[in-house]
mmCIF file of C-alpha atoms in Angstrom:
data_model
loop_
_atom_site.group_PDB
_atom_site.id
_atom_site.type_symbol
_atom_site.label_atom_id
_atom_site.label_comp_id
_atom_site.label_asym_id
_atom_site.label_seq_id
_atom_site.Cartn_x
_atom_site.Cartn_y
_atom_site.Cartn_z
ATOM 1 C CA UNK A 1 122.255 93.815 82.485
ATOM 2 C CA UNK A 2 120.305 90.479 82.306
ATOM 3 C CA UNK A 3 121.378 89.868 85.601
ATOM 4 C CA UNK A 4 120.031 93.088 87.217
ATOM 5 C CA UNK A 5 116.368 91.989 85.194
ATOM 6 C CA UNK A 6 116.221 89.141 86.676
ATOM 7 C CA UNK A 7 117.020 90.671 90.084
ATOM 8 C CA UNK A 8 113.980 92.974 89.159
ATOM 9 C CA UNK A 9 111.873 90.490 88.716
ATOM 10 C CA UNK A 10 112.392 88.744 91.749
ATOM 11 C CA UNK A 11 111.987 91.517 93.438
ATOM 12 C CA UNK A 12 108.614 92.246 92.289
ATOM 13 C CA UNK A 13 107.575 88.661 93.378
ATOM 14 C CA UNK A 14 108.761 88.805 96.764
ATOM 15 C CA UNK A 15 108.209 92.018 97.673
ATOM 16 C CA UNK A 16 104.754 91.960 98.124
ATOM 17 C CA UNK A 17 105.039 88.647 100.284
ATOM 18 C CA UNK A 18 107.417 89.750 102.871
ATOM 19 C CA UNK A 19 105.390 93.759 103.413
ATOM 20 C CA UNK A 20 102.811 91.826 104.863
ATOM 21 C CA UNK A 21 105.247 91.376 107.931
ATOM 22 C CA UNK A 22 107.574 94.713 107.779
ATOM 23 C CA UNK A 23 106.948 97.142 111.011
ATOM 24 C CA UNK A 24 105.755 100.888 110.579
ATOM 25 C CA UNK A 25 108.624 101.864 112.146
ATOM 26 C CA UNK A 26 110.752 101.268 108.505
ATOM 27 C CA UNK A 27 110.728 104.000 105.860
ATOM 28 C CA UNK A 28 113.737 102.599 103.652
ATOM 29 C CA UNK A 29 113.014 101.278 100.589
ATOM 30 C CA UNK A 30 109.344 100.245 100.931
ATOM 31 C CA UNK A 31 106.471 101.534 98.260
ATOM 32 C CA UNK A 32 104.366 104.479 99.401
ATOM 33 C CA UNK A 33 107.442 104.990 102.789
ATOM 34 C CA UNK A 34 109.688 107.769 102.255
ATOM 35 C CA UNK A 35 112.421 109.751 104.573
ATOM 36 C CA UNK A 36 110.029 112.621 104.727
ATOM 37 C CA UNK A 37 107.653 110.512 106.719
ATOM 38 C CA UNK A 38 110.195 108.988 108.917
ATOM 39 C CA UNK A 39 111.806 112.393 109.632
ATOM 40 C CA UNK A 40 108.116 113.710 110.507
ATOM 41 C CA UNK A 41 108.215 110.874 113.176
ATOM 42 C CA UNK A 42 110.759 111.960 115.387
ATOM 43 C CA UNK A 43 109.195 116.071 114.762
ATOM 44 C CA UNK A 44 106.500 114.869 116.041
ATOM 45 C CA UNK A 45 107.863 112.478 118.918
ATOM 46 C CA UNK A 46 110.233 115.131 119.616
ATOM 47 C CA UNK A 47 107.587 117.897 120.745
ATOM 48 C CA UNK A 48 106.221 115.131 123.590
ATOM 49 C CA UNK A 49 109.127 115.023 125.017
ATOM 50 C CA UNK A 50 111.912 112.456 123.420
ATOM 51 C CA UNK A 51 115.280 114.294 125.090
ATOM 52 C CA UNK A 52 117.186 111.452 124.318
ATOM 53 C CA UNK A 53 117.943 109.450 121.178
ATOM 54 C CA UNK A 54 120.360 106.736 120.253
ATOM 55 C CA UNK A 55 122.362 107.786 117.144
ATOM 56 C CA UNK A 56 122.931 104.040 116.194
ATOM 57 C CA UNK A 57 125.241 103.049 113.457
ATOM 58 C CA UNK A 58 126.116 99.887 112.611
ATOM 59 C CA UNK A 59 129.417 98.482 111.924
ATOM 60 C CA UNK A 60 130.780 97.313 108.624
ATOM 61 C CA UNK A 61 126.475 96.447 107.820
ATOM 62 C CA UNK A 62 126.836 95.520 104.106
ATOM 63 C CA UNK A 63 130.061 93.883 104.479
ATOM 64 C CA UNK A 64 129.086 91.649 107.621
ATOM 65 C CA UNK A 65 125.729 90.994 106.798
ATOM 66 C CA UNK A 66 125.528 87.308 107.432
ATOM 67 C CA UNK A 67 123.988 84.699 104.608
ATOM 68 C CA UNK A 68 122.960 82.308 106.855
ATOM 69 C CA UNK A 69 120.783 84.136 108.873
ATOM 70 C CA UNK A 70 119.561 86.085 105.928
ATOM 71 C CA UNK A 71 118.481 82.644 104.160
ATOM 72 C CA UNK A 72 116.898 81.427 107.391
ATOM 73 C CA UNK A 73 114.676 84.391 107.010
ATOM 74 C CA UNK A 74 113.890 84.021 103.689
ATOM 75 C CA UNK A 75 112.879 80.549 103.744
ATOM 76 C CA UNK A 76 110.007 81.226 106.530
ATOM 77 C CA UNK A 77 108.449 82.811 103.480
ATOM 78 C CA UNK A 78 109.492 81.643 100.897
ATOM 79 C CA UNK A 79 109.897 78.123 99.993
ATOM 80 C CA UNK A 80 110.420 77.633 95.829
ATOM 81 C CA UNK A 81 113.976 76.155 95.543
ATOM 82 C CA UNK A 82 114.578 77.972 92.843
ATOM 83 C CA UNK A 83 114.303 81.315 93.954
ATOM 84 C CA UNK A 84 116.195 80.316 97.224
ATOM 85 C CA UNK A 85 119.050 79.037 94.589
ATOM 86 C CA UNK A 86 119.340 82.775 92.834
ATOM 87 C CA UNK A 87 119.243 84.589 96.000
ATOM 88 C CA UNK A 88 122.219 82.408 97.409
ATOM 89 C CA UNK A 89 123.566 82.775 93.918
ATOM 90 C CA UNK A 90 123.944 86.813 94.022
ATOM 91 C CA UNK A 91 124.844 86.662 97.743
ATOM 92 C CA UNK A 92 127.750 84.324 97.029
ATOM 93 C CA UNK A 93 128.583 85.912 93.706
ATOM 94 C CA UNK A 94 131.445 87.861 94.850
ATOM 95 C CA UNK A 95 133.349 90.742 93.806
ATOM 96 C CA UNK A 96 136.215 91.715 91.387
ATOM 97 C CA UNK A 97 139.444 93.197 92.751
ATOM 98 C CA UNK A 98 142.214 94.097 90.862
ATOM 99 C CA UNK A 99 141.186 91.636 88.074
ATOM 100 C CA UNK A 100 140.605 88.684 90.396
ATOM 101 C CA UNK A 101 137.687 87.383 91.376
ATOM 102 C CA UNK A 102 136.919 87.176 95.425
ATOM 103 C CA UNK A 103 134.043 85.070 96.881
ATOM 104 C CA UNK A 104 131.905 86.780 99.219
ATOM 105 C CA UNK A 105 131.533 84.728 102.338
ATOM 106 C CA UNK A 106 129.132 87.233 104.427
ATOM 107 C CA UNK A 107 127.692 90.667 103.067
ATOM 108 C CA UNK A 108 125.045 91.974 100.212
ATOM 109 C CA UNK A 109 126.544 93.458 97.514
ATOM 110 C CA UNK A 110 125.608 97.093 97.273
ATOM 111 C CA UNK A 111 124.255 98.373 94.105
ATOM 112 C CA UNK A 112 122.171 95.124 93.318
ATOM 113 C CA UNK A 113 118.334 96.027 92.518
ATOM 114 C CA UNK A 114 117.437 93.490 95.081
ATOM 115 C CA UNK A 115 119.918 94.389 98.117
ATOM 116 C CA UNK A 116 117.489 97.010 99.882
ATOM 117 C CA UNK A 117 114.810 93.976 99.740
ATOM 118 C CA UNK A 118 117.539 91.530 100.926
ATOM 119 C CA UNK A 119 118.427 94.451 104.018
ATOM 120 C CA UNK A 120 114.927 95.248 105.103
ATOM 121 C CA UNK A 121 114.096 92.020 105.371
ATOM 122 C CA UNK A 122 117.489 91.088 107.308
ATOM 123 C CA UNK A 123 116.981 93.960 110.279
ATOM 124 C CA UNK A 124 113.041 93.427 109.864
ATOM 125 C CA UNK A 125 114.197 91.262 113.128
ATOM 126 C CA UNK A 126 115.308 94.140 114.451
ATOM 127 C CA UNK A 127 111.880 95.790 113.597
ATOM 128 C CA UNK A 128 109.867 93.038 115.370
ATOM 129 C CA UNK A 129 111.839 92.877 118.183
ATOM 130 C CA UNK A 130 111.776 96.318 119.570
ATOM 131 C CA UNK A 131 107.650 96.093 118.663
ATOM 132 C CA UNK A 132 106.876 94.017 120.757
ATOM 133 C CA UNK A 133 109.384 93.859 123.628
ATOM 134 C CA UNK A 134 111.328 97.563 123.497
ATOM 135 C CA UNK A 135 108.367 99.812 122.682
ATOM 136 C CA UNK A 136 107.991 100.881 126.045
ATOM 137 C CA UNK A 137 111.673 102.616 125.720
ATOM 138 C CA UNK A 138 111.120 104.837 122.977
ATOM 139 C CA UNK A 139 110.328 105.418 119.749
ATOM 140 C CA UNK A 140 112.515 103.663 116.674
ATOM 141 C CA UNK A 141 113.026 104.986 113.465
ATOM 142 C CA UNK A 142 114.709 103.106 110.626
ATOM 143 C CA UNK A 143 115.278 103.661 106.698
ATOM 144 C CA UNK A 144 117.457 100.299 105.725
ATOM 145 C CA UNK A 145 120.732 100.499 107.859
ATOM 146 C CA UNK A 146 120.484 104.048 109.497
ATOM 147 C CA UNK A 147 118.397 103.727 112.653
ATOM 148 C CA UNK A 148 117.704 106.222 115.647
ATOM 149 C CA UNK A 149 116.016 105.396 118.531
ATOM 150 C CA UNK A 150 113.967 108.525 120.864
ATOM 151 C CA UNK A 151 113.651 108.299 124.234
ATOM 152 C CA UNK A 152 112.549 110.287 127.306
ATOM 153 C CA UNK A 153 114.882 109.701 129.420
ATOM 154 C CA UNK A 154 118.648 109.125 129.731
ATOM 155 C CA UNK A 155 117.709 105.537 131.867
ATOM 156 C CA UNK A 156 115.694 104.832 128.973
ATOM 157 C CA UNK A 157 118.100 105.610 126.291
ATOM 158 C CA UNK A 158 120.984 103.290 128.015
ATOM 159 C CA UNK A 159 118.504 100.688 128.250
ATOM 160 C CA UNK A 160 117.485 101.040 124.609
ATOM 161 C CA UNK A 161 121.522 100.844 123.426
ATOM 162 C CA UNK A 162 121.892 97.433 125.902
ATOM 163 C CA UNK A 163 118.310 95.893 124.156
ATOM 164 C CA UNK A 164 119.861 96.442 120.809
ATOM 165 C CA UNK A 165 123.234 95.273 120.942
ATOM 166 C CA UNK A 166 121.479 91.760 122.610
ATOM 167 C CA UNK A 167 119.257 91.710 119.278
ATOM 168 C CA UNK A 168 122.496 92.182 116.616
ATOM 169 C CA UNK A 169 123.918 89.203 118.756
ATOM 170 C CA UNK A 170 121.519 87.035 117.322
ATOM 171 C CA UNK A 171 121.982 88.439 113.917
ATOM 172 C CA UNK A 172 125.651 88.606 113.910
ATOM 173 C CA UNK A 173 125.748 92.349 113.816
ATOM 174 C CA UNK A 174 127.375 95.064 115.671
ATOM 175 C CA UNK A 175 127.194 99.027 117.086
ATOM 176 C CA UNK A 176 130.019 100.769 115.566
ATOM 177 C CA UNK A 177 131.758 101.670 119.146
ATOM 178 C CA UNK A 178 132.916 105.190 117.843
ATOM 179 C CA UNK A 179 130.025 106.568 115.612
ATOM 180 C CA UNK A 180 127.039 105.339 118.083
ATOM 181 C CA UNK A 181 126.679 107.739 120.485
ATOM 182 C CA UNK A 182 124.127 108.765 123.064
ATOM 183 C CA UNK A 183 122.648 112.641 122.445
ATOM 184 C CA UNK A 184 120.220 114.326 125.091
ATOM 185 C CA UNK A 185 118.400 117.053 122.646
ATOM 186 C CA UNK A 186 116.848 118.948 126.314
ATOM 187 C CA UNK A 187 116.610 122.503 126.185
ATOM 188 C CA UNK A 188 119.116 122.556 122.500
ATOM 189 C CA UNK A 189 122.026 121.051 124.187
ATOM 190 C CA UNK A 190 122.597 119.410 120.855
ATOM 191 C CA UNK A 191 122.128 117.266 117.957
ATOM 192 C CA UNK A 192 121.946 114.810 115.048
ATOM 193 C CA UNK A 193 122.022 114.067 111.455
ATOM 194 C CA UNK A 194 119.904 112.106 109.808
ATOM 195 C CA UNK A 195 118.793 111.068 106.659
ATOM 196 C CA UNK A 196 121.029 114.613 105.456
ATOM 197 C CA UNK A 197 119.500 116.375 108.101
ATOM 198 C CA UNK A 198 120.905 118.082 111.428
ATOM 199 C CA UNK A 199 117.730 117.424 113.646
ATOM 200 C CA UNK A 200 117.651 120.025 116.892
ATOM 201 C CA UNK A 201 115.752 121.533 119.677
ATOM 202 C CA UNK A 202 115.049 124.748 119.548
ATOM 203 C CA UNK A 203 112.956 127.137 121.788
ATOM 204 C CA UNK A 204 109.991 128.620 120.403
ATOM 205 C CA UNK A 205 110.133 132.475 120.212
ATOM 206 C CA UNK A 206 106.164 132.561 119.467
ATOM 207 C CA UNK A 207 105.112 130.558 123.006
ATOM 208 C CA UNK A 208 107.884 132.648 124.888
ATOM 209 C CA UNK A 209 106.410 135.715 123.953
ATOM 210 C CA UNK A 210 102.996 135.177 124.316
ATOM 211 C CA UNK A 211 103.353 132.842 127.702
ATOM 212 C CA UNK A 212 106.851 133.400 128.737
ATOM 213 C CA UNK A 213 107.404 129.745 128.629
ATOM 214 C CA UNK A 214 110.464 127.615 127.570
ATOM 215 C CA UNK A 215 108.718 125.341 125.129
ATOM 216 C CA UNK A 216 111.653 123.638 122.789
ATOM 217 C CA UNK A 217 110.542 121.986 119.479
ATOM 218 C CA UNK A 218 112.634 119.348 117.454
ATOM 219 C CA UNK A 219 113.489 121.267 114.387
ATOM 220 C CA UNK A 220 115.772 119.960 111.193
ATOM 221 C CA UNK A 221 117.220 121.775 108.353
ATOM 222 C CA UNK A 222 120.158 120.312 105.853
ATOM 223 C CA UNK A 223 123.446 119.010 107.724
ATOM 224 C CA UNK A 224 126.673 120.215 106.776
ATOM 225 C CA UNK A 225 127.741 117.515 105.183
ATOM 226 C CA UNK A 226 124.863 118.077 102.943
ATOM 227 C CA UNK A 227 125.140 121.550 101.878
ATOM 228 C CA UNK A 228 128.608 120.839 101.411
ATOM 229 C CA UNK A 229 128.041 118.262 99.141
ATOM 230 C CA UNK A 230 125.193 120.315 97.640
ATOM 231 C CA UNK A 231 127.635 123.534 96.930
ATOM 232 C CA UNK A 232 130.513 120.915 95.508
ATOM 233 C CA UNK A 233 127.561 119.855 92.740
ATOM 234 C CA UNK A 234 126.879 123.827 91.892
ATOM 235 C CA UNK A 235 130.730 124.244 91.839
ATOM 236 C CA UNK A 236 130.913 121.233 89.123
ATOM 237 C CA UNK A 237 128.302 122.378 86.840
ATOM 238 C CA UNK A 238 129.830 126.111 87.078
ATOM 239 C CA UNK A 239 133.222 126.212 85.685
ATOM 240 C CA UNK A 240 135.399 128.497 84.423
ATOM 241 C CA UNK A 241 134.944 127.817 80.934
ATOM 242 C CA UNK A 242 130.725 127.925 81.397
ATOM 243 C CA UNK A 243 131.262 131.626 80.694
ATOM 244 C CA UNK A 244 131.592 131.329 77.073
ATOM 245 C CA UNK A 245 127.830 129.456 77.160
ATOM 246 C CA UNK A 246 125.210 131.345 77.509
ATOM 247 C CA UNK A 247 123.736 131.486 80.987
ATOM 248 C CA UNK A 248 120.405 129.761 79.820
ATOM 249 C CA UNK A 249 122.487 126.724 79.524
ATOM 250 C CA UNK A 250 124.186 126.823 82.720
ATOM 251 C CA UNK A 251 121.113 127.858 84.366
ATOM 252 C CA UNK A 252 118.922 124.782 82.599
ATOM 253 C CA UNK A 253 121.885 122.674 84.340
ATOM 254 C CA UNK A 254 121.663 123.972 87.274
ATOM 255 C CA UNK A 255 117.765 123.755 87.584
ATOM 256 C CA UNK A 256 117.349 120.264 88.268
ATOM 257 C CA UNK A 257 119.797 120.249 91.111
ATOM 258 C CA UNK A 258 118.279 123.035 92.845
ATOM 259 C CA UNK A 259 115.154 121.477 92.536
ATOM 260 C CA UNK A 260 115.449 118.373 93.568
ATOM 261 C CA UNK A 261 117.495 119.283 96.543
ATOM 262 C CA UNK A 262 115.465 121.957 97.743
ATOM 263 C CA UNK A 263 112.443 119.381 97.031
ATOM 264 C CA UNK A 264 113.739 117.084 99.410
ATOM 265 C CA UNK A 265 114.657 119.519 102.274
ATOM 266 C CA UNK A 266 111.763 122.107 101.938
ATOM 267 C CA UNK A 267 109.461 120.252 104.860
ATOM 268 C CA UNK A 268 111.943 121.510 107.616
ATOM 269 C CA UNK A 269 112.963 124.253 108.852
ATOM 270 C CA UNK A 270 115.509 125.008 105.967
ATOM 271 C CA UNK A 271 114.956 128.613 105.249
ATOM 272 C CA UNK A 272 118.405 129.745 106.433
ATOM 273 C CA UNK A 273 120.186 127.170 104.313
ATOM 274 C CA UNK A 274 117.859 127.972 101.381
ATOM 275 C CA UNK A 275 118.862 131.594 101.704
ATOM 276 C CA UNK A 276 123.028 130.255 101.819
ATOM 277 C CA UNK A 277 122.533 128.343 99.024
ATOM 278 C CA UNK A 278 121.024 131.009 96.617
ATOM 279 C CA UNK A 279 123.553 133.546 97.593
ATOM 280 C CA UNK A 280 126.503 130.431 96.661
ATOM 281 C CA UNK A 281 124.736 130.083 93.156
ATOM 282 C CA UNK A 282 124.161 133.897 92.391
ATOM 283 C CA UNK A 283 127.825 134.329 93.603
ATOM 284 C CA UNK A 284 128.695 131.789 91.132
ATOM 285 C CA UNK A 285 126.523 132.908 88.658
ATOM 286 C CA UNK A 286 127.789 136.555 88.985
ATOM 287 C CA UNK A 287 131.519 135.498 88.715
ATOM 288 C CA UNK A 288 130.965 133.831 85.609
ATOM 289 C CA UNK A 289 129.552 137.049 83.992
ATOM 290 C CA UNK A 290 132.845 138.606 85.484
ATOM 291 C CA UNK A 291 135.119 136.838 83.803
ATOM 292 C CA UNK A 292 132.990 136.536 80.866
ATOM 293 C CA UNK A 293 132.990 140.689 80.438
ATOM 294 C CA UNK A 294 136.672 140.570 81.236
ATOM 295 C CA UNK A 295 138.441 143.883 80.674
ATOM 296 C CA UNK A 296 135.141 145.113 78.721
ATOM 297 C CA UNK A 297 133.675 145.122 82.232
ATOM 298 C CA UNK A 298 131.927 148.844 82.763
ATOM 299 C CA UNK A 299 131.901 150.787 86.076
ATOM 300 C CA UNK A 300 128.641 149.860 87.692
ATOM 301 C CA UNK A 301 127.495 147.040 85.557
ATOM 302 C CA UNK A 302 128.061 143.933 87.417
ATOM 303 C CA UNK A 303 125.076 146.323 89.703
ATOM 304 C CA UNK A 304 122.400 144.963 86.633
ATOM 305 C CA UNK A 305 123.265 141.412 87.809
ATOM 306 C CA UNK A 306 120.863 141.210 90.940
ATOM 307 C CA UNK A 307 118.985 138.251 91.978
ATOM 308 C CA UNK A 308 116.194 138.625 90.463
ATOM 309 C CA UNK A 309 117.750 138.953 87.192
ATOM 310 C CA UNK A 310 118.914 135.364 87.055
ATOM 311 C CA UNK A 311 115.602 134.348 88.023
ATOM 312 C CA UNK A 312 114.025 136.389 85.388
ATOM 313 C CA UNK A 313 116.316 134.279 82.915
ATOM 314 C CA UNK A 314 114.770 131.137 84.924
ATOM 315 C CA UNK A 315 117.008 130.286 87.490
ATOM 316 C CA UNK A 316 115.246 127.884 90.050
ATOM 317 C CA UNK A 317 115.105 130.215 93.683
ATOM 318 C CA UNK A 318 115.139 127.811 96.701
ATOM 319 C CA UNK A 319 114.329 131.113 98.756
ATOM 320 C CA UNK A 320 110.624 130.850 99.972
ATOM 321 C CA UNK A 321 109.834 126.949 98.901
ATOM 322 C CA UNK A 322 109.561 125.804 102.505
ATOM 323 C CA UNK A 323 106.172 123.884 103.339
ATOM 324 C CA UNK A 324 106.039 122.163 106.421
ATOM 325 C CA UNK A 325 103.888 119.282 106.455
ATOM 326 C CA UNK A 326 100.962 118.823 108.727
ATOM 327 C CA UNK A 327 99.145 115.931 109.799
ATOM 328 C CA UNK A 328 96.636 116.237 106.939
ATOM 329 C CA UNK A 329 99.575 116.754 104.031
ATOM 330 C CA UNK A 330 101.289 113.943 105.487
ATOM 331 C CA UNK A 331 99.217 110.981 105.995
ATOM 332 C CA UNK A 332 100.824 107.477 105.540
ATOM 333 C CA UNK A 333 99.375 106.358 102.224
ATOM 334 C CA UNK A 334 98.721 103.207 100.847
ATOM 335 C CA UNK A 335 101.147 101.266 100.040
ATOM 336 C CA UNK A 336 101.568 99.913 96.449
ATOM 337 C CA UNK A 337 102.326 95.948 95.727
ATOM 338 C CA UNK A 338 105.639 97.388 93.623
ATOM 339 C CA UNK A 339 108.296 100.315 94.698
ATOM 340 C CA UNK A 340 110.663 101.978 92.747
ATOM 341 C CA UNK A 341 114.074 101.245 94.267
ATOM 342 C CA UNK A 342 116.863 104.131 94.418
ATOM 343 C CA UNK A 343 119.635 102.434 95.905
ATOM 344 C CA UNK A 344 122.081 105.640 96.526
ATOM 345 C CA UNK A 345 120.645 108.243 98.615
ATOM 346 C CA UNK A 346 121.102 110.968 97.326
ATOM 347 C CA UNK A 347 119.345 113.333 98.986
ATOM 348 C CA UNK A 348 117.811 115.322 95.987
ATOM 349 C CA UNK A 349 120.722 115.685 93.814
ATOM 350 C CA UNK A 350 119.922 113.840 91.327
ATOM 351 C CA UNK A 351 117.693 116.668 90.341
ATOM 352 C CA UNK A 352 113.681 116.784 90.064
ATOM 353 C CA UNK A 353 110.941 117.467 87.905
ATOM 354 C CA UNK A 354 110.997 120.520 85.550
ATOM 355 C CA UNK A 355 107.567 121.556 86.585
ATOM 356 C CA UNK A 356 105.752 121.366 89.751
ATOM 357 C CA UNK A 357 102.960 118.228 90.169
ATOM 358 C CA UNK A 358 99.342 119.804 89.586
ATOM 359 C CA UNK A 359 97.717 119.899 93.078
ATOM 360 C CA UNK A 360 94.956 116.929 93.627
ATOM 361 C CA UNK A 361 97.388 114.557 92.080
ATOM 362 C CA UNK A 362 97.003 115.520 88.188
ATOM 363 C CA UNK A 363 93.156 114.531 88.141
#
């Protein structure tokens, strides 16, 4: 505990010294960045074109995350010995395995309040790099260690994979070879996920009937890795035995899951998935008041069991929550000298607030 304290603390020192030098084109882990924002970059870069994109993933990151050229980096800002000493210190602290301890010659380890920091401000090179020599490709979009580049063109896009694997040279890094792939997005050929979403062209029915014109639009709603991980959450919190509670409970436990998922997904086009995922909890829901009622069960009464009657006993409906941002809701704001770090992405299931913020920010 003392350890992760001072790793706070640290982090609130240097923080503020290395933004100064972080490119706009991070979202991970910075104060006032979030994946909504960097998601809204490629909408946005995807309806001017971008057909192509680099689904980048890089191997073994964490794990082969050299200390020497982390420390390098470091020490162009920072220069008290002391701090350098406890950053080498949690880098080489190592790792328990089967109760022995093993040194950690290369790598961050994951969980530590300071490893985002230590991460952004490894592939900031990265950042700088494609800034100010690899703009012209296309457009790149990174939160911490999950990057994808959008480009116009497939000569672009091979170009932009060659330009990136000669930057990881000089930070010991490397493209996984099976999960990087190359995706052309033209006319909904296909697609990517990230940041839990399955981002996709689709045409838009409104311009085709008005101008009979094929106008395609990058679109995203939740991936299916998410809902599935999403449904496996409702599943735990709805056992069995939750029908001898009463459903206030199970619905107060459910709540905060709902709402923080449907929180983080509602600025895409998500209404579909919303609609699966209510029907998976009312399904749930209703199967719990089956075998609750058991053999007292009455012709026609599982009928009184709609919907709406859940809801009316306060259960959170994702159905009708979707609010795409615009360029007025969404503007970058400014960025605080502190950030609250959340080092597992969880996408929103972690749960959110019990009541909705007051609009104009609570003034």
């Amino acid at each position: 505990m003392r350890d992760r304290v001072v790793q706070a603390a640290t982090k609130l020192v240097l923080e503020p010294i290395f933004e100064v030098d972080f490119q706009d084109c991070s979202y991970g882990f910075r104060p006032g960045r979030s994946a909504t924002q960097a998601l809204e970059v490629l909408r946005v870069r995807g309806a001017r074109g971008g057909n192509h994109v680099l689904d980048a993933d890089i191997h073994d990151f964490f794990g082969s995350l050299d200390h020497g050229v982390l420390m390098e980096r470091v020490r162009r800002r920072v220069s008290d010995r002391r701090v350098l000493r406890l950053i080498r210190m949690w880098l080489e602290a190592g790792v328990m395995e089967e109760g022995r301890a093993i040194a950690m010659l290369s790598g961050v380890p994951q969980g530590g309040v300071i490893s985002p920091l230590l991460s952004n401000i490894y592939l900031a090179f990265l950042d700088e790099r494609w800034t100010r020599q690899c703009a012209h490709l296309g457009t790149l979009v990174r939160y911490a260690d999950d990057f994808v580049i959008l480009c116009d063109t497939k000569a672009k896009v091979e170009e932009a994979e060659r330009c990136v694997k000669i930057i990881f040279k000089r930070l010991k890094l490397e493209l996984h070879p099976e999960k990087t792939r190359r995706v052309e997005l033209a006319d909904g050929k296909a697609g990517f996920d990230f940041l839990g979403c399955h981002l996709h062209k689709r045409m838009s029915g409104r311009i085709w009937a008005a101008e009979k014109k094929r106008r395609y639009f990058l679109q995203r709603w939740p991936s299916d890795r998410s809902m599935k991980r999403v449904r496996q959450r409702v599943k735990e919190l709805t056992p069995r035995a939750a029908c001898h509670r009463d459903f206030r409970e199970t619905i107060a436990t459910l709540n905060p899951v709902l709402r923080g998922w449907g929180n983080y997904f509602k600025t895409g086009n998500a209404a579909r998935k919303f609609n699966q995922l209510d029907s998976y909890v009312w399904q749930r829901l209703r199967a719990l008041v089956r075998k609750r009622k058991g053999r007292n069960l009455r012709p026609g009464e599982m009928a009184r069991w709609t919907r709406d009657e859940f809801v009316r006993l306060g259960l959170h409906r994702l159905r009708g929550t979707v609010r795409y941002p615009g360029d007025r809701t969404m503007p970058l704001p400014d960025r605080p000298p502190v950030s609250r770090v959340r080092e597992i992405r969880t996408h929103g299931l972690n749960g959110g607030l019990a009541t909705a913020r007051p609009k104009g920010g609570g003034k």
